PDB file of C-alpha atoms and ligand atoms in Angstrom:
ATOM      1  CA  UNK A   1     142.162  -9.311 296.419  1.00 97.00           C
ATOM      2  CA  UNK A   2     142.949  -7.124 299.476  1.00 98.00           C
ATOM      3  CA  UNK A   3     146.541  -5.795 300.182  1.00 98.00           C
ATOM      4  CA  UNK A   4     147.952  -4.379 303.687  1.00 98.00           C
ATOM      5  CA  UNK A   5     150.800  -2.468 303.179  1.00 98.00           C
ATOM      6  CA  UNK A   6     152.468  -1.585 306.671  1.00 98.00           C
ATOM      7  CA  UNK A   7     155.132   1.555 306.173  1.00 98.00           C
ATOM      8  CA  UNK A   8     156.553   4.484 307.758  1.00 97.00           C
ATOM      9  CA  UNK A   9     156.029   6.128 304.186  1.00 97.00           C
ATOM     10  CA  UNK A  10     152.379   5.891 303.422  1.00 98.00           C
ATOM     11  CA  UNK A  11     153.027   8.843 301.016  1.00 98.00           C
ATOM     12  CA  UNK A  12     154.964   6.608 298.440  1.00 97.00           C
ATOM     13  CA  UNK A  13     152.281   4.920 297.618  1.00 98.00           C
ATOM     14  CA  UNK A  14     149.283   6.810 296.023  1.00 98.00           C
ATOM     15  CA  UNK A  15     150.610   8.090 292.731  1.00 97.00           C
ATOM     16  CA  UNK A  16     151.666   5.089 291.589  1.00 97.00           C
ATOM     17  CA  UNK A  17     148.260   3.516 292.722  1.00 97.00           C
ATOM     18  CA  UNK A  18     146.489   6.275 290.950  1.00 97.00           C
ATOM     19  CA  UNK A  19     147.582   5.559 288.019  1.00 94.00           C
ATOM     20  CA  UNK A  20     146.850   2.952 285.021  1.00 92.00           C
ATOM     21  CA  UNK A  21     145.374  -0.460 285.610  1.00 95.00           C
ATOM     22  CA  UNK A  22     145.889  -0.079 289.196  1.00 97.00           C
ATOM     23  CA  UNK A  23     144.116   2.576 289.378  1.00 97.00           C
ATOM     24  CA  UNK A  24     141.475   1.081 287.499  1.00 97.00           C
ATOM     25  CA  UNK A  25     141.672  -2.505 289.779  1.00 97.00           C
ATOM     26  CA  UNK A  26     140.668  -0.319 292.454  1.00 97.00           C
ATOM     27  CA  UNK A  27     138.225   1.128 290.927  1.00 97.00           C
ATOM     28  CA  UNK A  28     136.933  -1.836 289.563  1.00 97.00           C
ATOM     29  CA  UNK A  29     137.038  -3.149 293.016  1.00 97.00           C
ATOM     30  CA  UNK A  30     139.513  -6.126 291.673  1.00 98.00           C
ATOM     31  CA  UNK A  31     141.956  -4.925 294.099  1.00 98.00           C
ATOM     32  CA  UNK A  32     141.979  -3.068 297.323  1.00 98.00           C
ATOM     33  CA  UNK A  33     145.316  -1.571 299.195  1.00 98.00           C
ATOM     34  CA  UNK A  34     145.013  -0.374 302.347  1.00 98.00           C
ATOM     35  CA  UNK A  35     148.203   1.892 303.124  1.00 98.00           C
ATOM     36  CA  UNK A  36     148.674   1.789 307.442  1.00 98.00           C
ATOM     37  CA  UNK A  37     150.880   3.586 308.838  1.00 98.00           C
ATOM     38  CA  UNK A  38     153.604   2.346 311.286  1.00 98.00           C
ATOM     39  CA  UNK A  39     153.765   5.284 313.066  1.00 98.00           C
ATOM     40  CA  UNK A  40     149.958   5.915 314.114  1.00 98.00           C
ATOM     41  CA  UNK A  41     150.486   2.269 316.076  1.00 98.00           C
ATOM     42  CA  UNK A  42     153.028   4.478 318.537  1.00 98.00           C
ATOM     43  CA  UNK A  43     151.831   5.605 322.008  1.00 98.00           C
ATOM     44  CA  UNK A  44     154.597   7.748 323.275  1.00 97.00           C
ATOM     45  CA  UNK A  45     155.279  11.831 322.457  1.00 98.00           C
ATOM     46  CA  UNK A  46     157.396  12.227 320.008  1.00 98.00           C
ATOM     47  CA  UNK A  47     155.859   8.798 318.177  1.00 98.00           C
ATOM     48  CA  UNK A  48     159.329   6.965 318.279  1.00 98.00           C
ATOM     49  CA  UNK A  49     159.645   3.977 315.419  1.00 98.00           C
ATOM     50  CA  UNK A  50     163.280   2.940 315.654  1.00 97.00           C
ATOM     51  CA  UNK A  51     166.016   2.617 318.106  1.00 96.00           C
ATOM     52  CA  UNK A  52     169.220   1.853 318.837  1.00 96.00           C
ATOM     53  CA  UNK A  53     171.039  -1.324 318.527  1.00 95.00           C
ATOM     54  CA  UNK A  54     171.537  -3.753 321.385  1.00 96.00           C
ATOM     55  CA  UNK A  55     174.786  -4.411 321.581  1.00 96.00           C
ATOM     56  CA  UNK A  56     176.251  -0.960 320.052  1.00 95.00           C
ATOM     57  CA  UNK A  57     177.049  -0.475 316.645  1.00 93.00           C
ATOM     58  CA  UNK A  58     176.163   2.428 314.028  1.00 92.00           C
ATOM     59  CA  UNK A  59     172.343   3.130 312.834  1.00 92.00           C
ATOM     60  CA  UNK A  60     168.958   2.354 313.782  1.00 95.00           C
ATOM     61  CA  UNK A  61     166.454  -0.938 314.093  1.00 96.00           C
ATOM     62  CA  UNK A  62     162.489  -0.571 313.714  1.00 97.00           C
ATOM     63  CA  UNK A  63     161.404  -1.607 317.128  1.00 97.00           C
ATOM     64  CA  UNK A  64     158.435  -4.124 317.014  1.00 97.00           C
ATOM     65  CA  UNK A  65     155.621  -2.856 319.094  1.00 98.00           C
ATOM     66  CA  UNK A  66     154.245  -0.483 316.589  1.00 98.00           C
ATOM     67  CA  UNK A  67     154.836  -3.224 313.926  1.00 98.00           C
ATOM     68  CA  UNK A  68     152.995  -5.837 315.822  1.00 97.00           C
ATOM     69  CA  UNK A  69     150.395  -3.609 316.804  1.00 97.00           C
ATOM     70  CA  UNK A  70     149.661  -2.151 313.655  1.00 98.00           C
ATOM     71  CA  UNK A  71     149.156  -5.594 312.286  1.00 97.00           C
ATOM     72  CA  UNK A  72     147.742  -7.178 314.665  1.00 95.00           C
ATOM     73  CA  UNK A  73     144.858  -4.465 314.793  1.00 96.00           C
ATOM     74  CA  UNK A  74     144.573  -4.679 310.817  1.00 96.00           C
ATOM     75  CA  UNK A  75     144.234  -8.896 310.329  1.00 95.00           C
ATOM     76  CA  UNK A  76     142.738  -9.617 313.872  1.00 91.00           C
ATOM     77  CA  UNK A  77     145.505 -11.745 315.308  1.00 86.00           C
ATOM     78  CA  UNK A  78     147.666 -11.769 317.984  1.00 87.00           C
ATOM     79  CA  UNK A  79     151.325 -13.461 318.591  1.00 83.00           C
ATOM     80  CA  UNK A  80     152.712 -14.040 322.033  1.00 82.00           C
ATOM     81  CA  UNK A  81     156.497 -15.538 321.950  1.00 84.00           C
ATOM     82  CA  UNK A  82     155.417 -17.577 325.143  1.00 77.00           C
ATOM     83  CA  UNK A  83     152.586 -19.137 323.440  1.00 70.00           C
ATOM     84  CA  UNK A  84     154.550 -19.333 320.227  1.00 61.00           C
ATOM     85  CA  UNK A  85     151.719 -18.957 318.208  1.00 58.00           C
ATOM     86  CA  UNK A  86     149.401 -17.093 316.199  1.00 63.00           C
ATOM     87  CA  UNK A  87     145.732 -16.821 316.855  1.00 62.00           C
ATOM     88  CA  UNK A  88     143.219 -14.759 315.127  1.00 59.00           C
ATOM     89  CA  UNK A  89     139.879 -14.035 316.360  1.00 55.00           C
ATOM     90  CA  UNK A  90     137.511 -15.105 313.257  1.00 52.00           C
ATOM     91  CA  UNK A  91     134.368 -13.091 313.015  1.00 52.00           C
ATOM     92  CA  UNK A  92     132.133 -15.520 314.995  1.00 53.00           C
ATOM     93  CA  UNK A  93     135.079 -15.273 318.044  1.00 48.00           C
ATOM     94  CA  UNK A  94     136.345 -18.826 317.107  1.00 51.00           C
ATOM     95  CA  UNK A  95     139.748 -19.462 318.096  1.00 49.00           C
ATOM     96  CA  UNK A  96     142.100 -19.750 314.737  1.00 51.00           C
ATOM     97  CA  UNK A  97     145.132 -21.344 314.689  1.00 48.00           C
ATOM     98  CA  UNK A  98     148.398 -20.457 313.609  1.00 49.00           C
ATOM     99  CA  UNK A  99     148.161 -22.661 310.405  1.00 45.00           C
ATOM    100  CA  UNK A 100     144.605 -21.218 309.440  1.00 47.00           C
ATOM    101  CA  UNK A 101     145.578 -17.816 309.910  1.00 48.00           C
ATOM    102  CA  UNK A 102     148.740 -18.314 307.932  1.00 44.00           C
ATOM    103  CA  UNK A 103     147.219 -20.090 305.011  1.00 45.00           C
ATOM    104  CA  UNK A 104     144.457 -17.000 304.932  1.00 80.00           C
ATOM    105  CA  UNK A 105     146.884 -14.113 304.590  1.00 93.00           C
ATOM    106  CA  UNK A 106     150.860 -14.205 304.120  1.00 96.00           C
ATOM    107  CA  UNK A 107     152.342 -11.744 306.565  1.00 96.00           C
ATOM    108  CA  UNK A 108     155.031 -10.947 303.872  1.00 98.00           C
ATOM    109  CA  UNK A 109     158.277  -9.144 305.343  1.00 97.00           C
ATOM    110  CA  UNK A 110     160.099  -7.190 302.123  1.00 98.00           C
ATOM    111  CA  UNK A 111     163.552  -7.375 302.733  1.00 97.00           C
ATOM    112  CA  UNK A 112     167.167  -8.290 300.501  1.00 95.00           C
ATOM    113  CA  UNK A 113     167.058 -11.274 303.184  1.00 95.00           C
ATOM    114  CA  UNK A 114     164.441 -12.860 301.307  1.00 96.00           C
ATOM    115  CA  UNK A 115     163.417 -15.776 299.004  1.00 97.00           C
ATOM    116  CA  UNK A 116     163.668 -14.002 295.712  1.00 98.00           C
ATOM    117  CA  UNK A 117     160.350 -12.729 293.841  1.00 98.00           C
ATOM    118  CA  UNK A 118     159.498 -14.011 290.671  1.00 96.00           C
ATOM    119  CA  UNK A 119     156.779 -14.888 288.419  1.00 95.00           C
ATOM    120  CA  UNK A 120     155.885 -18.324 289.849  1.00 95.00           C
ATOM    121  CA  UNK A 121     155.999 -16.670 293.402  1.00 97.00           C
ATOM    122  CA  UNK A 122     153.678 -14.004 291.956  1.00 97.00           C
ATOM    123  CA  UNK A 123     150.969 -16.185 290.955  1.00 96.00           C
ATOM    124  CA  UNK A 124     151.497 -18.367 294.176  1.00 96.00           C
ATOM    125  CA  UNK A 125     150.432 -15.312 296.191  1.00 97.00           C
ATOM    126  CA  UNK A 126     148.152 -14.041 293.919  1.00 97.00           C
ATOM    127  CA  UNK A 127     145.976 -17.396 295.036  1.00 95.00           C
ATOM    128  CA  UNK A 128     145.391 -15.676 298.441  1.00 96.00           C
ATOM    129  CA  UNK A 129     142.408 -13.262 299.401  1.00 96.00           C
ATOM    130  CA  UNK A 130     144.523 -11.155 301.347  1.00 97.00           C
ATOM    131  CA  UNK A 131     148.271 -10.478 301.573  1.00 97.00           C
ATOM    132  CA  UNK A 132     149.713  -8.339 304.137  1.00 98.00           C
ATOM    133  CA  UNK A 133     153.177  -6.590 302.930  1.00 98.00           C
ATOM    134  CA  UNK A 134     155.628  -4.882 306.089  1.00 98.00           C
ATOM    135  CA  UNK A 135     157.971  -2.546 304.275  1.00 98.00           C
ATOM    136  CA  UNK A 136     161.261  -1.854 306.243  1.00 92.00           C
ATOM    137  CA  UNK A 137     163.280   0.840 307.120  1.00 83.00           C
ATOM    138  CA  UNK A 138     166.121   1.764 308.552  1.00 69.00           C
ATOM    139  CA  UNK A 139     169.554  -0.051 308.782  1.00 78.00           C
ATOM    140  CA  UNK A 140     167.103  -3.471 309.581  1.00 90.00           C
ATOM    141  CA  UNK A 141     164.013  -4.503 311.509  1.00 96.00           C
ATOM    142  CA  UNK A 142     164.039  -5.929 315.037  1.00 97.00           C
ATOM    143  CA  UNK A 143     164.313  -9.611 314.814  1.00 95.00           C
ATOM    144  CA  UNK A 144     161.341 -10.378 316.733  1.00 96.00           C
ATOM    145  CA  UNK A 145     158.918  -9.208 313.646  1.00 96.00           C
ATOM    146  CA  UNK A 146     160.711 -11.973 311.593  1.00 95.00           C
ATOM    147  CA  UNK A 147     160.301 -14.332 314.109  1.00 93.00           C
ATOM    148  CA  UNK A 148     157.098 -13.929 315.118  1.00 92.00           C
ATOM    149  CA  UNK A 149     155.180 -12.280 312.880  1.00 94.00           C
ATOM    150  CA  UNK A 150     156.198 -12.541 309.275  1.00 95.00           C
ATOM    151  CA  UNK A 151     155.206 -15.628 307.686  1.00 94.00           C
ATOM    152  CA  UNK A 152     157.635 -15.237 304.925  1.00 95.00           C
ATOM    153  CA  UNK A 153     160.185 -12.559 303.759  1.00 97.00           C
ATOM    154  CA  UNK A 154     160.564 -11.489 300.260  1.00 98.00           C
ATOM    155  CA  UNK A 155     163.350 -10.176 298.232  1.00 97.00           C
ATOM    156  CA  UNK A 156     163.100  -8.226 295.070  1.00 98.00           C
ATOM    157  CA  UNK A 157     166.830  -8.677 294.000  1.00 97.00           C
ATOM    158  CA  UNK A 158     169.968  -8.889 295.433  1.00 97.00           C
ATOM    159  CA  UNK A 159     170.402  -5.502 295.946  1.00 96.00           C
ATOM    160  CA  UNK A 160     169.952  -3.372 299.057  1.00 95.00           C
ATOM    161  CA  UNK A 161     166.933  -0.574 298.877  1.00 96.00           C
ATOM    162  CA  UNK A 162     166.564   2.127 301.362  1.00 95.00           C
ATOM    163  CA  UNK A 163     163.246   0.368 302.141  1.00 96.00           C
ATOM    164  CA  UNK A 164     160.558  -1.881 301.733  1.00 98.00           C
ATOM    165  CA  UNK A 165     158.140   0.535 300.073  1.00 98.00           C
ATOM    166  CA  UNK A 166     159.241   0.348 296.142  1.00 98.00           C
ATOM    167  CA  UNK A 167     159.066  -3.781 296.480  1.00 98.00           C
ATOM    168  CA  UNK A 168     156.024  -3.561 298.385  1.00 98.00           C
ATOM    169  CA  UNK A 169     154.377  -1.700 295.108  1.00 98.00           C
ATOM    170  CA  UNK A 170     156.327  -4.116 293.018  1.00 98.00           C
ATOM    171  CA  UNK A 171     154.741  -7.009 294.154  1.00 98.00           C
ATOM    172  CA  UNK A 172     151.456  -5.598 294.244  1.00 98.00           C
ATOM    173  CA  UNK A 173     151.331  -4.769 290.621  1.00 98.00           C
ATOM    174  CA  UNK A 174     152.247  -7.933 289.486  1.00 98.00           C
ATOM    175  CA  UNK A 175     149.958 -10.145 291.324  1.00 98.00           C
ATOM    176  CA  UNK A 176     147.478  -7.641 290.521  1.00 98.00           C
ATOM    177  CA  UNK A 177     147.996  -8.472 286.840  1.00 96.00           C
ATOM    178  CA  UNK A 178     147.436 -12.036 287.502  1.00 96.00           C
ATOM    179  CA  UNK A 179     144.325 -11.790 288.607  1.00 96.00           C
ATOM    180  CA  UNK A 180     140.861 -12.168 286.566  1.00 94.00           C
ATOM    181  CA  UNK A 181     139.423  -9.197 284.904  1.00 95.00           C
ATOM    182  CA  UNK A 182     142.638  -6.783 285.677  1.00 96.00           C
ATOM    183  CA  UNK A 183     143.950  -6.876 282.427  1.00 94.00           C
ATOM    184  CA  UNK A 184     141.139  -5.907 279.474  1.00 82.00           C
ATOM    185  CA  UNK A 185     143.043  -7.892 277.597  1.00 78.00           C
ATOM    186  CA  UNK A 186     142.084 -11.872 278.655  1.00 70.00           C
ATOM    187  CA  UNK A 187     145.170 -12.964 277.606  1.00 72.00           C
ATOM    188  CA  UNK A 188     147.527 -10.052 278.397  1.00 70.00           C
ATOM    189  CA  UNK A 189     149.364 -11.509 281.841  1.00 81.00           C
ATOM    190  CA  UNK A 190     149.538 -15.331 279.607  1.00 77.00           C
ATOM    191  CA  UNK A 191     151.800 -13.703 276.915  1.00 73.00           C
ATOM    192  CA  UNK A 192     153.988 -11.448 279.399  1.00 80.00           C
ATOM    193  CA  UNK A 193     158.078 -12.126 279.201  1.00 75.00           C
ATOM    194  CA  UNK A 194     158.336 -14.735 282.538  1.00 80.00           C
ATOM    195  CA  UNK A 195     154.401 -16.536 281.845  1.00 76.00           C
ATOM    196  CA  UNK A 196     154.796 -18.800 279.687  1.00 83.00           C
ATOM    197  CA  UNK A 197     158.724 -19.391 281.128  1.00 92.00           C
ATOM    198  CA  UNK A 198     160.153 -17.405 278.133  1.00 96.00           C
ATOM    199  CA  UNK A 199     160.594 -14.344 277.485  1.00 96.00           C
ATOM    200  CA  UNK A 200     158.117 -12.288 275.058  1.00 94.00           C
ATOM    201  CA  UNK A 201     158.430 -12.483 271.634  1.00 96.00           C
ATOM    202  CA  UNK A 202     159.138  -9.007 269.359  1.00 97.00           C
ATOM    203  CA  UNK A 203     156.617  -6.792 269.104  1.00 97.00           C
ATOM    204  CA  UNK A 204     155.548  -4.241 266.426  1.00 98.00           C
ATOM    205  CA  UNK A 205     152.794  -1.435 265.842  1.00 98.00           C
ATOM    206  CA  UNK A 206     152.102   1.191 262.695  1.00 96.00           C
ATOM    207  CA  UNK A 207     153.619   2.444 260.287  1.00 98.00           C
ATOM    208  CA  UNK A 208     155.132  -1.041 258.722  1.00 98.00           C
ATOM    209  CA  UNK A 209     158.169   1.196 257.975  1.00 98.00           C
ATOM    210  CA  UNK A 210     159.868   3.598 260.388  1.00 98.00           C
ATOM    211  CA  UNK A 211     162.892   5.159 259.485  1.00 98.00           C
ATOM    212  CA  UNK A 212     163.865   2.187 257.440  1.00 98.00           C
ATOM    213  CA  UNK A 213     162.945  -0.329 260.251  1.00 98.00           C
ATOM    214  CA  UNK A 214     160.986  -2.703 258.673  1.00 98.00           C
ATOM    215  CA  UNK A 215     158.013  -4.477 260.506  1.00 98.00           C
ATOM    216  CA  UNK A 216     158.375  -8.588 259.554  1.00 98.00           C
ATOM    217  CA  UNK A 217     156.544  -9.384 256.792  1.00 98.00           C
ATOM    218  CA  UNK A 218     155.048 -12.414 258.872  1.00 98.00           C
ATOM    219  CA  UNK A 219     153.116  -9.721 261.570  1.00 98.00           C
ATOM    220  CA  UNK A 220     151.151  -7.932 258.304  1.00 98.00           C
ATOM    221  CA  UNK A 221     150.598 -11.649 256.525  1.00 98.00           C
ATOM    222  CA  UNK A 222     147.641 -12.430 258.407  1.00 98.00           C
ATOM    223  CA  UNK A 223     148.697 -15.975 258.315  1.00 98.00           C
ATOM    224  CA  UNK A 224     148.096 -16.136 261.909  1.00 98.00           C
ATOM    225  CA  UNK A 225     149.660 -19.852 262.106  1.00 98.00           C
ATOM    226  CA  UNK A 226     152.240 -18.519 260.221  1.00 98.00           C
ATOM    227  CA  UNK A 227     152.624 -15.694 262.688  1.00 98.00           C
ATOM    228  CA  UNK A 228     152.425 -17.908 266.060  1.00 97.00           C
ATOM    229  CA  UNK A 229     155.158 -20.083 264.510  1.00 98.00           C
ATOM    230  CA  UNK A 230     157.153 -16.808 264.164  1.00 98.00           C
ATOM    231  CA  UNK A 231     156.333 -15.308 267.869  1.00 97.00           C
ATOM    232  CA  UNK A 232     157.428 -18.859 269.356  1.00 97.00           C
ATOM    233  CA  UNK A 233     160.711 -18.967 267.272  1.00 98.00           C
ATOM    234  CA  UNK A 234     161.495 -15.358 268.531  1.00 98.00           C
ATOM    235  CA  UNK A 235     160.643 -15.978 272.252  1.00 97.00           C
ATOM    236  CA  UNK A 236     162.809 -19.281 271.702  1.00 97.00           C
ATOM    237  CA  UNK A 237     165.442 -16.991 270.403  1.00 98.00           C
ATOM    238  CA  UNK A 238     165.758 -14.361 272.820  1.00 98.00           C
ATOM    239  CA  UNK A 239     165.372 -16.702 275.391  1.00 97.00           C
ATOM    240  CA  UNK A 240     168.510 -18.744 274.245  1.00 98.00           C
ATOM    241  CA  UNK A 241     170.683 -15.619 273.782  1.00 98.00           C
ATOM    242  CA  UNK A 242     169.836 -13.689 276.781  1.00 98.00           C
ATOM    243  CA  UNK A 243     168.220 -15.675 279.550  1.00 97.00           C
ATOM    244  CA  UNK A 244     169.656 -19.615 278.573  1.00 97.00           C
ATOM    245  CA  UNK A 245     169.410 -20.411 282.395  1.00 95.00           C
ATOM    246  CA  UNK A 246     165.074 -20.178 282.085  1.00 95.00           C
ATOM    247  CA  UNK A 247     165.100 -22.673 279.156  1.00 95.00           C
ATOM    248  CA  UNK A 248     165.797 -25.361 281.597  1.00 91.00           C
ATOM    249  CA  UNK A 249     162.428 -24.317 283.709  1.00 90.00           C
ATOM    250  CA  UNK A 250     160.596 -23.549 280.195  1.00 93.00           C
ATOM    251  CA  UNK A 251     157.747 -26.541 279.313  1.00 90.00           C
ATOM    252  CA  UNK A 252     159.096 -27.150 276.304  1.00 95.00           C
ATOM    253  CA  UNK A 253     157.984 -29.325 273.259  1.00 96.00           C
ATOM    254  CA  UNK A 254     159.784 -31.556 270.546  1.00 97.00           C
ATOM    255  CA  UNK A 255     159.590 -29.080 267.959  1.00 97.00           C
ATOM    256  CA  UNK A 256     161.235 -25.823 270.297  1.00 97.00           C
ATOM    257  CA  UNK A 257     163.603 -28.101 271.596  1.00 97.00           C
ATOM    258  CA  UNK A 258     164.467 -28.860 267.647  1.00 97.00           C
ATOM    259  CA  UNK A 259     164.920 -25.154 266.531  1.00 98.00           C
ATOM    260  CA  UNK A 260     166.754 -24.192 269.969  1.00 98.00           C
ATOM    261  CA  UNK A 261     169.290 -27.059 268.215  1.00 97.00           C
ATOM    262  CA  UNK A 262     169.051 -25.555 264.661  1.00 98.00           C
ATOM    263  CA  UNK A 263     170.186 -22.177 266.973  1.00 97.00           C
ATOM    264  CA  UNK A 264     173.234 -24.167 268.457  1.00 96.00           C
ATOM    265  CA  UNK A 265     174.625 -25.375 265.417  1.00 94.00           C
ATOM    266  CA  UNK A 266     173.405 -22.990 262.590  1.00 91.00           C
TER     267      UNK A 266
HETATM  268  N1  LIG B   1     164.411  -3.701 301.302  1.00 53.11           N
HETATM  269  C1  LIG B   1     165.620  -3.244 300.985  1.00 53.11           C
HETATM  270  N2  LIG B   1     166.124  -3.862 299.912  1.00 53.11           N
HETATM  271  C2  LIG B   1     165.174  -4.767 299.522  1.00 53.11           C
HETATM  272  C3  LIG B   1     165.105  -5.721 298.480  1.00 53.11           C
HETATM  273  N3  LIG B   1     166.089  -5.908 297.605  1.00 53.11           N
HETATM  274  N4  LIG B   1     163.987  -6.472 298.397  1.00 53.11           N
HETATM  275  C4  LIG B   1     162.989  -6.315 299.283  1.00 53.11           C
HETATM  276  N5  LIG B   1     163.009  -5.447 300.279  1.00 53.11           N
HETATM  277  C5  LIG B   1     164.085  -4.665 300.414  1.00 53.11           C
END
């Protein structure tokens, strides 16, 4: 899967995607990010990315041009508000439209204005070949880039960031996890807190005893029935006491809706 990450802070980026399974994805050639900057997509002196407000008011707006440019140059496309539509020139020189280019890569805005990012969200995008991630800066983006070039915008939280750059990595490792062949572990993304619409059960290593912190006698059984019973009944658990609201969402059965009972009424 192939990431473009637009930013004015293409620095931010490499340690954290030099590191770990990233790192490894990349190598692996599971994953590619391609880090463009903003700021090469300028054509005046002094390379200008922001500008005043219209209107007046405090602090600065990224101006579109280099924003459209820069994408527009990576994916192939163009957008013209008179046309009011996308078209991308496919390698052959066929004429895409809008729909076709959308459905091929999400031209994903990170901003607090967003639809908030979350597991299912994760794997939705992690269905695409490409994704295409515009990290913002500044006090807020020119308008124009929402409306005519992102295809969706994406929150992390509702909180407000400086910019777009520490969501833009957050998204990319966990669709990256999602994806075949990331994890060595073939299993590893189905058991993650948020997969399975619970969160993870307890989890224990050597020594069985650690400063009088006992490992369950269940994990060193070898029962392993015995011990999938257990991990349910914990995710159940922790699920009930700190996240209730994702039981609602959670698939689940007879028997988990039984013991979240036997939890309500001890
Ligand atoms: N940019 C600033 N704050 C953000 C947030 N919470 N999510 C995504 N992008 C942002």
């Amino acid at each position: 899967m192939q990431f473009e990450v637009f930013t004015l802070l293409p620095e931010v980026f490499p340690s954290y995607l030099e590191t770990s399974i990233l790192k490894r994805a990349r190598e692996r050639g599971l994953i590619e990010v391609r880090i463009h900057n903003i700021r090469d997509y300028t054509h005046d002196k002094h390379r200008v990315t922001d500008d005043t407000p219209c209107g007046g008011g405090g602090g600065m707006v990224m101006k579109p041009e280099p924003v459209f440019e820069a994408v527009e140059s990576v994916l192939e496309m163009s957008f013209d508000f008179s046309l009011k539509e996308h078209s991308a020139s496919a390698p052959d020189g066929a004429i895409q439209t809008q729909v076709e280019v959308v459905s091929q890569t999400p031209i994903i805005l990170l901003t607090p204005q967003g639809r908030v990012f979350d597991q299912t969200v994760a794997k939705e995008l992690s269905q695409h070949k490409k994704i295409a991630l515009i990290c913002g800066r500044y006090e807020g983006v020119d308008e124009r880039i929402r409306e005519g070039l992102a295809t969706d915008e994406i929150s992390i939280g509702d909180y407000v960031l400086t910019g777009g750059e520490l969501p833009a990595l957050i998204l990319i490792d966990a669709i990256a996890r999602l994806l075949p062949d990331v994890l060595g572990d073939p299993t590893g993304a189905e058991d993650d807190s948020h997969a399975m619409g619970l969160l993870e059960y307890p989890h224990y290593t050597r020594p069985p005893e650690f400063r009088g912190g006992k490992v369950p006698d269940v994990l060193l059984s070898g029962d392993h029935a015995k011990i999938d019973k257990w991990r349910r009944e914990r995710a159940l658990e922790r699920t009930y006491r700190k996240r209730p609201d994702m039981l609602e969402r959670a698939g689940l059965t007879e028997m988990d809706r039984k013991f979240i009972e036997s939890l309500r009424n001890p």
